Coordinates of C-alpha atoms in Angstrom, one line a residue:
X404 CA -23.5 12.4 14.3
X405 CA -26.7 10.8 14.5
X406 CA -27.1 6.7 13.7
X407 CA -30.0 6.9 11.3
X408 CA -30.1 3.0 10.3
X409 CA -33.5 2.0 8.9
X410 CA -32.7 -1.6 9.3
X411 CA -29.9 -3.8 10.4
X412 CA -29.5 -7.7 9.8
X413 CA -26.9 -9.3 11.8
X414 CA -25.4 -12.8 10.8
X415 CA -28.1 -14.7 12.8
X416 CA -30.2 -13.6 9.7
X417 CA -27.6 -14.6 6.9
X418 CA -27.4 -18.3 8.7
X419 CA -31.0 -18.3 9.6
X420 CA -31.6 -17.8 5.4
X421 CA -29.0 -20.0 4.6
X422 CA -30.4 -23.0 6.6
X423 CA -33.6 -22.4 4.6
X424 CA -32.4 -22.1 1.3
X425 CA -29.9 -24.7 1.2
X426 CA -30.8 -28.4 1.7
X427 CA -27.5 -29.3 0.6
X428 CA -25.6 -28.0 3.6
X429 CA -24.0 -31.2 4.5
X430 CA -21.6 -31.0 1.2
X431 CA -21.4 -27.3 1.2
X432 CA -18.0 -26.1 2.7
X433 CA -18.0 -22.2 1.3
X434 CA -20.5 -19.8 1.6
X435 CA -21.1 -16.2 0.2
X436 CA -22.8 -13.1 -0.3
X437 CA -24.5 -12.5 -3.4
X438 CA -25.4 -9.3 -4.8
X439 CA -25.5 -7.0 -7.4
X440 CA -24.1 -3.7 -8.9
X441 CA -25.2 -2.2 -12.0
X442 CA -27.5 -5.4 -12.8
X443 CA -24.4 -7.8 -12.5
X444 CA -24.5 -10.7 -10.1
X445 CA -21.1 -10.6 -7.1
X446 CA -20.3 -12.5 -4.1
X447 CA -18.2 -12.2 -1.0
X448 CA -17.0 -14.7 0.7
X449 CA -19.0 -14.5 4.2
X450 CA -16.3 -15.2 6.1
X451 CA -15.6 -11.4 5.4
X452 CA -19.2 -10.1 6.3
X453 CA -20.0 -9.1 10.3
X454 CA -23.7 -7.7 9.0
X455 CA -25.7 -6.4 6.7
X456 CA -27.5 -3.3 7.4
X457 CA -29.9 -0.3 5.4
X458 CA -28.5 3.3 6.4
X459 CA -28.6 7.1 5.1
X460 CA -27.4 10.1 6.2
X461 CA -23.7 9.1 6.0
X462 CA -21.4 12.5 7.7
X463 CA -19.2 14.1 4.5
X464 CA -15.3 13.6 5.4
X465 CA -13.6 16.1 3.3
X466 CA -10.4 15.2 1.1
X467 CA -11.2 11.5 0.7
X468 CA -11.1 9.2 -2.4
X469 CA -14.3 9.4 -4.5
X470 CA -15.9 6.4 -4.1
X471 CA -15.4 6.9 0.0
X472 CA -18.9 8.5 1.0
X473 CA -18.5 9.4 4.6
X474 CA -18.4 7.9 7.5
X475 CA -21.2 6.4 9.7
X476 CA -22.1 5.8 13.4
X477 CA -22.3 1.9 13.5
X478 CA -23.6 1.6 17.5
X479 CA -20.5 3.4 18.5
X480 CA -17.9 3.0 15.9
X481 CA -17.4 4.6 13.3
X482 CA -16.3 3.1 10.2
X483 CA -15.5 4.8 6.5
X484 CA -18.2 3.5 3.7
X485 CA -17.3 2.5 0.8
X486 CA -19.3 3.0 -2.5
X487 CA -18.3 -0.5 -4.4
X488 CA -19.9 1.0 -7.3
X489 CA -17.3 4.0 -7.4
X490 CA -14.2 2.2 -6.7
X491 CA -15.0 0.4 -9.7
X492 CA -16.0 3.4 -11.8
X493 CA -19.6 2.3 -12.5
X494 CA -21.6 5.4 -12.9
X495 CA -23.7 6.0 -10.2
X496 CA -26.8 8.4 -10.2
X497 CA -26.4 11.7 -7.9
X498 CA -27.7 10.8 -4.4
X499 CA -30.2 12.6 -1.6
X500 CA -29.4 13.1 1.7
X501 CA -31.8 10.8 3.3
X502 CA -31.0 8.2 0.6
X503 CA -31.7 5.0 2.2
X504 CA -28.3 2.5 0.9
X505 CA -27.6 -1.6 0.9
X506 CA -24.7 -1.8 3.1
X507 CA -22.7 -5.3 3.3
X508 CA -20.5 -4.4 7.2
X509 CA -17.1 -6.2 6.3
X510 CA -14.1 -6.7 8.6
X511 CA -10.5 -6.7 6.7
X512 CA -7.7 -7.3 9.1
X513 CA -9.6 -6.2 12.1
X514 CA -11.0 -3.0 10.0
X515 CA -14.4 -2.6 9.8
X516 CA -15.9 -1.3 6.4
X517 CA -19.3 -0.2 5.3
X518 CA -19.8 -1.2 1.3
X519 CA -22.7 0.1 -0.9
X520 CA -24.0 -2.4 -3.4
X521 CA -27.0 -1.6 -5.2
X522 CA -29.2 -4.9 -3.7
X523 CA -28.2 -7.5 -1.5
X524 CA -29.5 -10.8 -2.4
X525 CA -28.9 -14.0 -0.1
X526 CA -26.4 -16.6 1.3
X527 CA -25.7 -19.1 -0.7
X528 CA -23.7 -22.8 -0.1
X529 CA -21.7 -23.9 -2.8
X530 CA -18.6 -26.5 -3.2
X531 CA -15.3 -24.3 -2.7
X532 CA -13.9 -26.4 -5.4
X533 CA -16.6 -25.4 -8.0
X534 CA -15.0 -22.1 -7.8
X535 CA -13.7 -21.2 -11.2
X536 CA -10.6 -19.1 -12.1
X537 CA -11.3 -15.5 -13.2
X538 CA -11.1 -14.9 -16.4
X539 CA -10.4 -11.3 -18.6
X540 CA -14.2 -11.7 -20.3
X541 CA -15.3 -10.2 -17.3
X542 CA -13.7 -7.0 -17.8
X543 CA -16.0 -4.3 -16.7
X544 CA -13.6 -4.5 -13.6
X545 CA -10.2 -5.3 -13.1
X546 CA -9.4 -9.1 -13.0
X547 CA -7.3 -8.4 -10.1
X548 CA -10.2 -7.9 -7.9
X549 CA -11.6 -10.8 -9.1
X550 CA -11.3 -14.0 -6.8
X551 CA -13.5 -16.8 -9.0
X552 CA -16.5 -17.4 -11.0
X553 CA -19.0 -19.1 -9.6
X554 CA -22.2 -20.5 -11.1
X555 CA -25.3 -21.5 -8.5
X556 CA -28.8 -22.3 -10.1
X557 CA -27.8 -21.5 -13.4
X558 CA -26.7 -18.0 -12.5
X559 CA -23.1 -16.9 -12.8
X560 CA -21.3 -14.7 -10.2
X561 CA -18.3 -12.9 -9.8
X562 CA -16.9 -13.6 -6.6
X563 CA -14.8 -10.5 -5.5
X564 CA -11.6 -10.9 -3.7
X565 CA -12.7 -8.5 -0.7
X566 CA -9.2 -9.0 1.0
X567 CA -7.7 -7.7 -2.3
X568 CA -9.8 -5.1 -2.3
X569 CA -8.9 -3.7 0.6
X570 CA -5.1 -4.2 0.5
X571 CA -3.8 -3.3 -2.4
X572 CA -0.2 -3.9 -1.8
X573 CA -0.8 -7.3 -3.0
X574 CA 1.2 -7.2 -6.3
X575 CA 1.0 -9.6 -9.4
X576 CA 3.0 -12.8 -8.0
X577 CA 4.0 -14.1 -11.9
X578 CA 5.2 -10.6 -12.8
X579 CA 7.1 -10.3 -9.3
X580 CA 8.6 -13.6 -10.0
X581 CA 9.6 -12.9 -13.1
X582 CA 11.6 -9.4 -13.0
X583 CA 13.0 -11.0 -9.6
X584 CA 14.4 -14.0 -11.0
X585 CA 15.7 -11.6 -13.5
X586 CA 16.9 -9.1 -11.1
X587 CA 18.5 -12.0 -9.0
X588 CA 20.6 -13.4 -12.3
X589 CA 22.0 -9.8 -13.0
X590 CA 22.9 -9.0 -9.1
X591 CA 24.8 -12.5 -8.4
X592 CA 26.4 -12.2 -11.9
X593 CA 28.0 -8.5 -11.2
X594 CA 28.8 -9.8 -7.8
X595 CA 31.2 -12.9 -9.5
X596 CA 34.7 -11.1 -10.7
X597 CA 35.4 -11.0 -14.9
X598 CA 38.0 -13.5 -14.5
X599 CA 36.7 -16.4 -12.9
X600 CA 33.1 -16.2 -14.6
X601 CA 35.3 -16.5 -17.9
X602 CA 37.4 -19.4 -16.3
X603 CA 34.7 -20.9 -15.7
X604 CA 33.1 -20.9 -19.4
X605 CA 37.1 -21.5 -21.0
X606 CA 38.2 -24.1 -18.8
X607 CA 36.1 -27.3 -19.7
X608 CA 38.5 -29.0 -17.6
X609 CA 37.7 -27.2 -14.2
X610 CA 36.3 -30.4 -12.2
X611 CA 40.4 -31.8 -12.7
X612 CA 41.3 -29.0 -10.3
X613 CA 43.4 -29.1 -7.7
X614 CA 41.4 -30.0 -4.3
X615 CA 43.0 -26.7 -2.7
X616 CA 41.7 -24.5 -5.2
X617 CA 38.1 -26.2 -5.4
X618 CA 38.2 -24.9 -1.7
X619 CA 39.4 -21.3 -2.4
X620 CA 36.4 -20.8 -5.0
X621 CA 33.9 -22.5 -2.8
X622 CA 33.1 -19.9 -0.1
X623 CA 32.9 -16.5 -2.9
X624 CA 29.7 -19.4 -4.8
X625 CA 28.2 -20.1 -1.4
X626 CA 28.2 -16.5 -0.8
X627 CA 26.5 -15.7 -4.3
X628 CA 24.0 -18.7 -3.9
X629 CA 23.3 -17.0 -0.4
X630 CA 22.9 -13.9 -1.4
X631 CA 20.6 -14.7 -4.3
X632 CA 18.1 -16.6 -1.8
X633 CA 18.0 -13.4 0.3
X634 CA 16.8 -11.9 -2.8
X635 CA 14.2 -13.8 -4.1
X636 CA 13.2 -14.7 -0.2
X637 CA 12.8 -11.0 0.0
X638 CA 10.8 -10.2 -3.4
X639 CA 8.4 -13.6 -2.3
X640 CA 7.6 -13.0 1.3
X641 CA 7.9 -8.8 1.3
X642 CA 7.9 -7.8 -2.4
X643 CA 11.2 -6.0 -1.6
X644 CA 13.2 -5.7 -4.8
X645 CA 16.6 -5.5 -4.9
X646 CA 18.5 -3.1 -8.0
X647 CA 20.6 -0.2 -8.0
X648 CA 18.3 1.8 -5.6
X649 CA 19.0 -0.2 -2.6
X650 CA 21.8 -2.1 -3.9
X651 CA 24.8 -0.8 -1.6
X652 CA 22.3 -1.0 1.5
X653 CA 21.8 -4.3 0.5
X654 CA 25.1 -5.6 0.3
X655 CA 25.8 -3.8 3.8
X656 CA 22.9 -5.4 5.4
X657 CA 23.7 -8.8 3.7
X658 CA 27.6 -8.9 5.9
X659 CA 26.1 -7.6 8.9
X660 CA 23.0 -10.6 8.9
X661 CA 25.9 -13.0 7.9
X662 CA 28.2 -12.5 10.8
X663 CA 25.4 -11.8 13.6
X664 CA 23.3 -15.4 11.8
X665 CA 26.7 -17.8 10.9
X666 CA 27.2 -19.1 7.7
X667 CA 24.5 -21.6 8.5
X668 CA 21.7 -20.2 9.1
X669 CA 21.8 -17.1 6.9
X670 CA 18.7 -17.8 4.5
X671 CA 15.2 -16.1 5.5
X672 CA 12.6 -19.1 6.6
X673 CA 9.6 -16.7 6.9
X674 CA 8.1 -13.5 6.9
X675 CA 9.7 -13.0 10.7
X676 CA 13.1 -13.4 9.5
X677 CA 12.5 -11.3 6.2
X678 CA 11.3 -8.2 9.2
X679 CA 14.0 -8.8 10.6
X680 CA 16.4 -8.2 8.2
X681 CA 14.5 -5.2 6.8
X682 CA 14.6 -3.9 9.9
X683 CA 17.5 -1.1 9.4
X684 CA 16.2 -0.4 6.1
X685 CA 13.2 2.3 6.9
X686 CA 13.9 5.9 7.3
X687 CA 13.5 7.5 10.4
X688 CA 10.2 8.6 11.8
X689 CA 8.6 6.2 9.8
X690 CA 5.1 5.4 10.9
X691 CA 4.9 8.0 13.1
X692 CA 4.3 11.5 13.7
X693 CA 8.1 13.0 13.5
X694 CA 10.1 14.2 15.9
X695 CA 11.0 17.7 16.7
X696 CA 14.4 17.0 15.9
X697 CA 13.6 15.3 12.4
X698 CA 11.0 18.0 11.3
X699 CA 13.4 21.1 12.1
X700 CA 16.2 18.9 9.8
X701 CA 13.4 19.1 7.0
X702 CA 12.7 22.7 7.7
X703 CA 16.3 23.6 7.2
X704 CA 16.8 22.1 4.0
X705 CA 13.7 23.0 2.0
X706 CA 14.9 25.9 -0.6
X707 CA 13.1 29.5 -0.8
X708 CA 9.9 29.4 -2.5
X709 CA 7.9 32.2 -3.2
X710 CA 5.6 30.6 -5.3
X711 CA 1.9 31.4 -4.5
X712 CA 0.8 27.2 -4.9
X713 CA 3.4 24.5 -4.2
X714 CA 2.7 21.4 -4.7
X715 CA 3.9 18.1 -3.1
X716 CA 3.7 14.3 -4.5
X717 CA 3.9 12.1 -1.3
X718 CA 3.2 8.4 -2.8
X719 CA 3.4 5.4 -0.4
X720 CA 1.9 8.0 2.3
X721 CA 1.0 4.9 4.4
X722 CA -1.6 5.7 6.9
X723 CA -1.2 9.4 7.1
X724 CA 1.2 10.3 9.6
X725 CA 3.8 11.5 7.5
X726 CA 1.7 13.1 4.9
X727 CA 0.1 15.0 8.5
X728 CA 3.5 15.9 9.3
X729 CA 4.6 17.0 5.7
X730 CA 1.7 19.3 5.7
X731 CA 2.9 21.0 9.1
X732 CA 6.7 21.4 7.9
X733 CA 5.3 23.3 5.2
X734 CA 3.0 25.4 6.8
X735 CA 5.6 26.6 8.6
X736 CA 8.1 27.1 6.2
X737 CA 5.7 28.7 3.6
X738 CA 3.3 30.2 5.6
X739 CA 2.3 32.6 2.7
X740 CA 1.9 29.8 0.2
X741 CA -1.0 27.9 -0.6
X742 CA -0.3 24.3 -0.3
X743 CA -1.5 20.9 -1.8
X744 CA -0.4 17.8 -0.8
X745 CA -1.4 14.6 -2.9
X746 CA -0.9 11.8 -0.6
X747 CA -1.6 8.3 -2.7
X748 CA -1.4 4.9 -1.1
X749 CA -2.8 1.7 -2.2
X750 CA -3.3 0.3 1.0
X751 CA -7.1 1.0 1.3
X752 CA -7.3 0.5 4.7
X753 CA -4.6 3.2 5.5
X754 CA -6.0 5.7 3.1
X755 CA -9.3 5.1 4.0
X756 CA -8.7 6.2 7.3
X757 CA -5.9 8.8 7.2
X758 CA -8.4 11.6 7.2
X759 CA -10.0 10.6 10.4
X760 CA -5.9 10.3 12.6
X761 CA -6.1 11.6 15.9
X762 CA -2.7 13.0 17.5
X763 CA -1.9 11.3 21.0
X764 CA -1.4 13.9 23.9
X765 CA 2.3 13.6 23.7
X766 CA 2.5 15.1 20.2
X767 CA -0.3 17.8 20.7
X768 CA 1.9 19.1 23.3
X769 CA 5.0 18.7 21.0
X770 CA 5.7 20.9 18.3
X771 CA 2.7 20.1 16.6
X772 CA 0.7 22.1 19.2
X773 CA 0.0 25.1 16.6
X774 CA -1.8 22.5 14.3
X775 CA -3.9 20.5 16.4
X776 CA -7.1 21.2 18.0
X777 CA -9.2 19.5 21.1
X778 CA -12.3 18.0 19.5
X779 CA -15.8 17.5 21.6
X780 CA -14.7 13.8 22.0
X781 CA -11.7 15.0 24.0
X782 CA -8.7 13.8 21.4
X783 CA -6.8 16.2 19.6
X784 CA -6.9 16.4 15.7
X785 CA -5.5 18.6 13.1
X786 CA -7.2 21.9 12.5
X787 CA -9.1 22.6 9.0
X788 CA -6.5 24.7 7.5
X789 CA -4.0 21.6 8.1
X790 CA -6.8 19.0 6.7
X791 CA -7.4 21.3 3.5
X792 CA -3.9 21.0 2.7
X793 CA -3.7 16.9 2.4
X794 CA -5.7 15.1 -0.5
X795 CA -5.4 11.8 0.4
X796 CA -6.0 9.5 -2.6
X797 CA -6.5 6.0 -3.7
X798 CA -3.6 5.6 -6.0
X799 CA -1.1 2.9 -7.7
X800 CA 1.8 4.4 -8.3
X801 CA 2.9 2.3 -11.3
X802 CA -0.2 3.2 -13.7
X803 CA -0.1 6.6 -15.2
X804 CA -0.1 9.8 -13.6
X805 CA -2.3 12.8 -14.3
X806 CA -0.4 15.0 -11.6
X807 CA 0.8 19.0 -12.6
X808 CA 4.6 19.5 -12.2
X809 CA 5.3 19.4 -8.4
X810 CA 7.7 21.3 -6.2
X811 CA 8.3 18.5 -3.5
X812 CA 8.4 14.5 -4.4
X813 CA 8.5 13.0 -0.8
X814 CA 8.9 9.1 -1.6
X815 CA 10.9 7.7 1.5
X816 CA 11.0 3.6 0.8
X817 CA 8.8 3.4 -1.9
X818 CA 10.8 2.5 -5.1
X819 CA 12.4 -0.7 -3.7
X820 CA 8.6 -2.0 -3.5
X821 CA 8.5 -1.9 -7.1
X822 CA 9.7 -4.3 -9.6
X823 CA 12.8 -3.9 -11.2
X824 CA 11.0 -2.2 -14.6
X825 CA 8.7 -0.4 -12.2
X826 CA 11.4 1.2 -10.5
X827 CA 12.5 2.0 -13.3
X828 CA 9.1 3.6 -14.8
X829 CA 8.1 5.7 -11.2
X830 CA 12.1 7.8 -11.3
X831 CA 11.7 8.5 -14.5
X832 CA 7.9 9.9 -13.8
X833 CA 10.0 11.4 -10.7
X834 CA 11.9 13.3 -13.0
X835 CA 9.2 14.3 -15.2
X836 CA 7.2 15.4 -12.8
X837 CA 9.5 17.5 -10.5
X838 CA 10.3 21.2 -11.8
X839 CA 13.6 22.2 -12.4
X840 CA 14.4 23.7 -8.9
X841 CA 12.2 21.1 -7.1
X842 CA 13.5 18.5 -4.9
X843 CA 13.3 15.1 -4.5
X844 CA 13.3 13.1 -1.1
X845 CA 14.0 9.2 -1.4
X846 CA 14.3 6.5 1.7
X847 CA 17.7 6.9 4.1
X848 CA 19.2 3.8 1.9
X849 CA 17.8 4.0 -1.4
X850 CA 19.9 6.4 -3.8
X851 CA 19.5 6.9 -7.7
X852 CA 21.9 5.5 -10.2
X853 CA 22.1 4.7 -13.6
X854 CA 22.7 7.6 -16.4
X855 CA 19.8 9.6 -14.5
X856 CA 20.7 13.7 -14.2
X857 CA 20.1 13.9 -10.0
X858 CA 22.6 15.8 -7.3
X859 CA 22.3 13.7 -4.5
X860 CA 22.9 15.6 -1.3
X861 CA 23.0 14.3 2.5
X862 CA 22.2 16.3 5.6
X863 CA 21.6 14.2 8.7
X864 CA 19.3 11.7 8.1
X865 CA 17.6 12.8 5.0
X866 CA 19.0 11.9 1.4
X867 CA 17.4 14.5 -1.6
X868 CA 17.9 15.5 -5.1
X869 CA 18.1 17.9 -7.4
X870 CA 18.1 18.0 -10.9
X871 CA 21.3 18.9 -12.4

């Protein structure tokens, strides 16, 4: 791949022209980006930009998200771009090869990013608090994305939220709050036995109790009131949601925290402790290519399909290694089927680059060997017919979904990220969505309750369903 940049402006040049423009530095504590898409005025916070830079020629990756254009040889790195424009459906005109694009190089989390805007304009220095709440009027995009409105010489922009953006597992903190606080009052109330939660309401006279029974009630309310911080600790620091799916994982996990942590020092203080105690909650072989051992379990239990196409729904596919590995477990167990995988994820930066994963030496040796292939650069990758099999996509699982009727749902942890409704919404789409002899694969500890016509079935380490 050849780096084919016409021009590239580093940040000397965006202080250099922010110096100049901007007598008023002394008061100024925020600076950004301005630019425009579609003949409306944005800005990103700088803080977010490494460069700017004019390039063409960007190489094709194949079974990306639309609005990804390629990739591109920054110096030695390559990095996705991103066509702003596309991600938020503005219409774009077909473009030539050689196109020369406006290119803003932004750094997420220690990812770098390439994003197309239509013309870059300057650095500006404004007062941080003259930053205006978004508001739905400007609702060409979604408000979501939308960090403040900012007005500078009579001229109003939209400043994005770029971190947003690109990490889209940021949820919507009033709804969150609101189904957990609900969520929280329905656990703690099944938790409290018929009889005393109706001695409670009948017996006005309850504080007159005997001292010795004041003390018998006391540690089943302290164990309630803990359990109901856990939960909204959870839902606030990890957007974990407690309900029937995870329920009697929950409860579990809650005695063994309690007597490893002590009565006093039970409650989660940050998002350390809230790891921590998710720990034992993730399936096996998460995050990683799977095992030998944990993709001949798979093989084993998929049924006989002699269908020419099956298709798989694999939401939450992360940054690709499972959806990678999927793809490989069904290649071998339905070699004479054409298969599609549609791998969604909202994390940009994972989906973004799950087409590009490598496989370390130890797993091109493993039993992945038939799949992978040396490339020039000396790393091993998957071969084409592999690649052609994942479409990884851009995708939130809560809005509607457009897929056909699939033979595989693999969703390992992904329901107890949803709200209580949510959770609700996504296995009932699960159910929709999956034929009558299809099969459903949730998380190790998250299970399916609640009126809904699923056989659950365990072998090893993987829970499924079927319809019934």
């Amino acid at each position: 791949m050849e780096d084919v940049a016409v021009k590239e402006q580093r940040t000397d040049y965006l202080d250099e022209e922010f110096d100049e423009e901007n007598a008023n530095v002394a008061v100024a504590d925020f600076r950004m980006v301005t630019f425009s898409l579609a003949g409306k005025d944005y800005a990103i916070d700088i803080m977010y930009v490494k460069e700017i830079a004019k390039a063409n020629r960007f190489t094709y990756v194949p079974n990306t998200m639309p609005f990804v254009i390629g990739v591109y040889n920054l110096r030695g790195d390559i990095i996705p771009i991103i066509d702003l424009r596309k991600f938020f459906g503005i219409e774009v005109a077909p473009r030539a090869e050689d196109q020369v694009e406006n290119m803003l190089i932004v750094i997420v989390e220690e990812h770098t990013f390439g994003v197309v805007v239509d013309k870059i304009d300057r650095v500006v220095g404004i007062q941080k608090s003259t930053i205006q709440p978004p508001h739905p009027i400007f609702g060409d995009i979604n408000i979501k994305f939308i960090y403040g409105i900012v007005e500078y010489e009579r001229q109003l922009f939209v400043l994005l939220d770029i971190a947003r953006i690109f990490n889209q597992k940021i949820t919507d903190d009033e709804r969150a709050a609101a189904d957990m606080d609900a969520v929280a009052r329905e656990y703690v109330s099944a938790e409290i036995p018929a009889q005393i939660a109706e001695s409670q309401q009948d017996n006005p006279a309850e504080e007159a109790a005997p001292a010795e029974t004041q003390e018998a009630s006391a540690p089943k309310n302290n164990f309630d009131t803990e359990k109901k911080f856990i939960i909204d600790a959870l839902a606030d620091l990890k957007k974990f949601y407690i309900s029937d799916v995870n329920r009697e994982w929950f409860d579990r996990r809650f005695e063994e925290w309690r007597s490893a942590r002590g009565t006093e020092s039970t409650q989660l203080q940050n998002s350390t402790d809230a790891d921590e105690f998710l720990k034992p909650f993730w399936s096996s072989n998460t995050g990683m290519f799977w095992t030998k051992e944990f993709a001949d379990s798979l093989f084993n239990i998929l049924p006989d399909n002699n269908a020419k196409q099956i298709l798989v729904w694999n939401p939450g596919c992360g940054k690709g290694y499972e959806s990678f590995s999927l793809a490989c477990v069904l290649k071998k167990r339905y070699p004479m089927s054409k298969i599609r995988i549609y791998a969604h994820e909202t994390d940009l930066l994972s989906i973004s680059n799950a087409p590009l994963l490598t496989v370390p030496l130890a797993d091109a040796q493993g039993w992945l060997s038939p799949y992978v292939q040396k490339t020039v650069t000396g790393e091993y990758a998957f071969k084409q017919e592999i690649k052609d099999i994942v479409m990884f996509e851009y995708h939130d699982i809560n809005n509607s979904n457009a897929l056909p009727m699939t033979d595989i749902i693999f969703a390992r942890d992904v329901a107890s990220f949803l709200p209580l409704e949510a959770q609700k919404t996504v296995l009932g789409d699960f159910e929709e969505k999956l034929k009558g002899n299809g099969i459903l694969f949730l998380g190790e500890n998250e299970h399916i309750l609640g009126g809904m016509n699923w056989g659950e079935k365990t072998e090893g380490s993987l829970t499924y369903f079927n319809k019934q």
